[in-house]
């Protein structure tokens, strides 16, 4: 069964360092997302990405964050200068058709990866 | 986005049906009801979704009331591996997760 894969599974970094989290979405999917979950808290939306540009971003996704699909297969999240509060589990997700209401197609689910745990010291 | 209300926790005996309720009284006509679950800190896992009609798949059944203001996720024969946090989400575009229901299945 196709799956979303994420690397690294765990990264430890010093405050102020740049971090890149990588995701390989399911190969024919068109819509991509990043979410994060701080330990013990809710899963929070960060950003959605379609047709090589950001579709929507949350207030969390400030200038320190960026996303890229550099080669048609990987989807990356970069944090330029990490802060202690960036410590969290980061989840990548992908879907083929996006929101069913917009397309009129009852399309199904977002597939999530297993996450990358980021620890900022 | 329409908001949902779920009980914070529920227990269920192994082998019995788990019925997880969700209220979404402000849902609008084109919004789908999605259910996901998260086991420990793993990535959220899709369970089922629906618009108006009841739905069933190999994991669960989704019962949506006629006025669409509430729904129930049914796990027909809960196992210990179904212990997880279950999220009911009314989806307009992106998924917005609430706090969900923590289901504990006991032997």
Short mmCIF file of C-alpha atoms in Angstrom, two decimals:
data_model
loop_
_atom_site.label_atom_id
_atom_site.label_comp_id
_atom_site.label_asym_id
_atom_site.label_seq_id
_atom_site.Cartn_x
_atom_site.Cartn_y
_atom_site.Cartn_z
CA UNK A 1 0.00 0.00 0.00
CA UNK A 2 1.43 3.42 -0.91
CA UNK A 3 2.44 5.59 2.00
CA UNK A 4 3.84 8.96 2.90
CA UNK A 5 7.40 8.71 4.18
CA UNK A 6 9.20 11.25 6.31
CA UNK A 7 12.83 11.75 7.24
CA UNK A 8 14.44 12.05 9.66
CA UNK A 9 12.33 10.27 12.24
CA UNK A 10 14.03 12.27 14.97
CA UNK A 11 16.29 15.30 14.80
CA UNK A 12 17.99 17.11 17.63
CA UNK A 13 19.28 20.59 16.93
CA UNK A 14 20.59 23.64 18.70
CA UNK A 15 18.50 26.78 18.96
CA UNK A 16 19.16 29.08 16.03
CA UNK A 17 20.12 26.31 13.62
CA UNK A 18 18.37 25.64 10.34
CA UNK A 19 16.42 22.41 9.99
CA UNK A 20 14.98 20.75 6.91
CA UNK A 21 12.35 18.06 7.30
CA UNK A 22 11.70 15.89 4.27
CA UNK A 23 8.62 14.15 3.05
CA UNK A 24 7.94 11.89 0.08
CA UNK A 25 4.21 12.09 -0.62
CA UNK A 26 2.30 9.37 -2.41
CA UNK A 27 3.44 9.55 -6.00
CA UNK A 28 0.29 10.65 -7.83
CA UNK A 29 -0.93 13.03 -5.13
CA UNK A 30 -1.30 16.72 -5.89
CA UNK A 31 -2.04 18.43 -2.57
CA UNK A 32 0.48 18.51 0.25
CA UNK A 33 0.33 19.61 3.86
CA UNK A 34 2.45 20.09 6.94
CA UNK A 35 1.03 19.79 10.43
CA UNK A 36 2.73 19.84 13.79
CA UNK A 37 1.92 18.49 17.23
CA UNK A 38 3.59 19.80 20.33
CA UNK A 39 3.81 17.08 22.98
CA UNK A 40 0.44 16.62 24.67
CA UNK A 41 -1.32 19.17 22.47
CA UNK A 42 -3.52 19.16 19.39
CA UNK A 43 -2.44 18.47 15.83
CA UNK A 44 -2.09 21.93 14.28
CA UNK A 45 -2.28 22.89 10.61
CA UNK A 46 0.78 24.72 9.28
CA UNK A 47 0.54 24.97 5.52
CA UNK A 48 -1.03 23.53 2.38
CA UNK A 49 0.66 23.40 -1.00
CA UNK A 50 -0.68 22.85 -4.49
CA UNK A 51 0.63 23.46 -7.98
CA UNK A 52 4.01 24.54 -6.63
CA UNK A 53 2.72 27.25 -4.42
CA UNK A 54 1.32 27.73 -0.95
CA UNK A 55 -2.48 27.50 -0.92
CA UNK A 56 -3.00 28.43 2.69
CA UNK A 57 -0.93 28.91 5.81
CA UNK A 58 -1.70 29.31 9.47
CA UNK A 59 -0.49 31.99 11.86
CA UNK A 60 2.14 29.57 13.09
CA UNK A 61 3.74 29.48 9.63
CA UNK A 62 5.70 32.72 9.89
CA UNK A 63 8.75 33.95 7.98
CA UNK A 64 10.94 31.38 9.69
CA UNK A 65 9.14 28.59 7.85
CA UNK A 66 9.24 27.73 4.19
CA UNK A 67 8.15 24.82 2.03
CA UNK A 68 9.43 23.55 -1.25
CA UNK A 69 8.90 20.75 -3.71
CA UNK A 70 12.36 20.78 -5.23
CA UNK A 71 12.29 17.79 -7.53
CA UNK A 72 8.74 16.62 -8.08
CA UNK A 73 8.92 13.92 -5.45
CA UNK A 74 10.16 15.44 -2.20
CA UNK A 75 8.23 18.01 -0.19
CA UNK A 76 10.31 19.83 2.40
CA UNK A 77 9.69 22.02 5.40
CA UNK A 78 12.51 24.35 6.37
CA UNK A 79 12.81 26.18 9.64
CA UNK A 80 15.45 28.85 9.24
CA UNK A 81 16.38 29.61 12.82
CA UNK A 82 14.88 27.15 15.24
CA UNK A 83 13.45 28.19 18.59
CA UNK A 84 12.80 26.08 21.66
CA UNK A 85 9.08 26.27 20.98
CA UNK A 86 9.56 24.64 17.57
CA UNK A 87 10.11 21.33 19.37
CA UNK A 88 7.27 19.15 18.15
CA UNK A 89 6.27 16.26 15.96
CA UNK A 90 5.90 17.40 12.36
CA UNK A 91 3.54 15.48 10.10
CA UNK A 92 3.42 15.61 6.33
CA UNK A 93 0.22 14.67 4.51
CA UNK A 94 -0.88 14.33 0.92
CA UNK A 95 -4.06 13.78 -1.01
CA UNK A 96 -4.97 13.32 -4.63
CA UNK A 97 -7.84 15.68 -5.17
CA UNK A 98 -8.00 18.11 -2.28
CA UNK A 99 -11.27 19.10 -0.72
CA UNK A 100 -14.16 17.14 -2.19
CA UNK A 101 -16.57 20.04 -1.94
CA UNK A 102 -14.47 22.13 -4.28
CA UNK A 103 -14.03 19.52 -6.95
CA UNK A 104 -17.40 17.89 -6.56
CA UNK A 105 -15.63 14.57 -6.29
CA UNK A 106 -15.99 12.51 -3.16
CA UNK A 107 -12.34 11.85 -2.95
CA UNK A 108 -11.43 10.57 0.46
CA UNK A 109 -8.66 11.12 2.84
CA UNK A 110 -5.43 12.87 3.60
CA UNK A 111 -2.67 10.33 4.07
CA UNK A 112 -0.29 11.20 6.87
CA UNK A 113 3.29 10.17 7.37
CA UNK A 114 4.59 8.85 10.67
CA UNK A 115 6.15 12.17 11.55
CA UNK A 116 9.52 13.73 12.28
CA UNK A 117 10.23 14.53 15.89
CA UNK A 118 12.18 17.78 16.23
CA UNK A 119 13.90 18.55 19.49
CA UNK A 120 15.43 22.01 19.85
CA UNK A 121 17.92 22.44 22.69
CA UNK B 1 -14.85 26.26 10.08
CA UNK B 2 -17.69 24.40 11.74
CA UNK B 3 -16.72 23.19 15.17
CA UNK B 4 -17.29 19.77 16.63
CA UNK B 5 -17.90 18.62 20.18
CA UNK B 6 -16.75 15.21 21.39
CA UNK B 7 -16.58 13.64 24.83
CA UNK B 8 -12.99 13.77 26.10
CA UNK B 9 -12.80 10.07 26.91
CA UNK B 10 -14.67 6.78 26.63
CA UNK B 11 -14.09 3.19 27.64
CA UNK B 12 -15.11 0.08 25.75
CA UNK B 13 -14.74 -3.61 26.48
CA UNK B 14 -12.81 -5.64 23.95
CA UNK B 15 -15.13 -7.32 21.45
CA UNK B 16 -17.96 -4.90 22.07
CA UNK B 17 -19.08 -2.11 19.78
CA UNK B 18 -17.58 1.31 20.45
CA UNK B 19 -19.96 4.16 19.65
CA UNK B 20 -18.23 7.53 19.52
CA UNK B 21 -20.56 10.54 19.30
CA UNK B 22 -19.86 13.90 17.72
CA UNK B 23 -21.93 17.07 17.63
CA UNK B 24 -21.53 19.47 14.72
CA UNK B 25 -24.62 21.65 14.98
CA UNK B 26 -23.22 24.47 12.80
CA UNK B 27 -22.30 22.25 9.86
CA UNK B 28 -23.25 23.67 6.47
CA UNK B 29 -24.52 21.88 3.41
CA UNK B 30 -21.26 21.22 1.60
CA UNK B 31 -19.15 20.24 4.59
CA UNK B 32 -18.11 16.64 5.01
CA UNK B 33 -17.72 14.82 8.32
CA UNK B 34 -14.37 13.06 8.59
CA UNK B 35 -13.10 10.72 11.30
CA UNK B 36 -9.43 10.16 11.99
CA UNK B 37 -7.61 8.48 14.82
CA UNK B 38 -4.16 8.83 16.33
CA UNK B 39 -2.48 5.97 18.11
CA UNK B 40 0.14 7.24 20.56
CA UNK B 41 2.09 9.89 18.65
CA UNK B 42 1.80 8.22 15.27
CA UNK B 43 0.49 10.07 12.23
CA UNK B 44 -3.28 10.52 12.12
CA UNK B 45 -5.01 7.66 10.35
CA UNK B 46 -8.08 8.10 8.20
CA UNK B 47 -11.10 6.05 9.23
CA UNK B 48 -14.14 7.15 7.28
CA UNK B 49 -16.00 10.19 5.99
CA UNK B 50 -19.49 11.11 4.81
CA UNK B 51 -21.76 13.92 3.72
CA UNK B 52 -25.37 12.89 4.30
CA UNK B 53 -25.70 9.15 3.98
CA UNK B 54 -24.49 6.55 6.41
CA UNK B 55 -21.20 5.01 5.37
CA UNK B 56 -19.46 1.73 6.12
CA UNK B 57 -16.01 0.44 5.34
CA UNK B 58 -13.75 -2.29 6.65
CA UNK B 59 -12.81 -0.24 9.71
CA UNK B 60 -16.02 1.37 10.88
CA UNK B 61 -19.50 2.70 10.22
CA UNK B 62 -20.53 6.33 10.22
CA UNK B 63 -24.08 7.25 11.12
CA UNK B 64 -25.08 10.84 10.32
CA UNK B 65 -28.39 12.18 11.61
CA UNK B 66 -30.91 13.44 9.08
CA UNK B 67 -30.36 17.07 10.10
CA UNK B 68 -26.58 16.46 9.90
CA UNK B 69 -26.05 18.10 13.27
CA UNK B 70 -24.47 15.04 14.81
CA UNK B 71 -22.85 11.77 13.88
CA UNK B 72 -21.66 8.55 15.49
CA UNK B 73 -18.62 6.50 14.61
CA UNK B 74 -19.13 2.82 15.29
CA UNK B 75 -16.28 0.36 15.69
CA UNK B 76 -18.29 -2.88 15.60
CA UNK B 77 -15.90 -5.15 17.50
CA UNK B 78 -13.34 -3.07 19.34
CA UNK B 79 -9.88 -4.56 19.94
CA UNK B 80 -7.07 -3.43 22.20
CA UNK B 81 -5.36 -1.97 19.12
CA UNK B 82 -8.28 0.42 18.68
CA UNK B 83 -7.15 2.32 21.77
CA UNK B 84 -6.45 5.79 20.38
CA UNK B 85 -7.62 9.39 20.20
CA UNK B 86 -10.50 9.69 17.71
CA UNK B 87 -11.10 12.97 15.94
CA UNK B 88 -14.37 14.06 14.37
CA UNK B 89 -13.65 16.82 11.86
CA UNK B 90 -15.98 18.90 9.75
CA UNK B 91 -13.88 19.59 6.73
CA UNK B 92 -14.16 22.61 4.51
CA UNK B 93 -10.67 22.52 3.09
CA UNK B 94 -7.81 21.63 5.34
CA UNK B 95 -8.40 19.34 8.29
CA UNK B 96 -8.60 21.16 11.60
CA UNK B 97 -8.09 18.80 14.53
CA UNK B 98 -9.78 19.33 17.87
CA UNK B 99 -8.99 17.49 21.07
CA UNK B 100 -10.91 14.36 20.10
CA UNK B 101 -12.13 11.46 22.23
CA UNK B 102 -9.60 9.24 23.92
CA UNK B 103 -10.98 5.72 23.55
CA UNK B 104 -9.61 3.11 25.93
CA UNK B 105 -10.42 -0.49 25.03
CA UNK B 106 -9.98 -2.81 27.97
CA UNK B 107 -9.72 -6.62 28.10
#
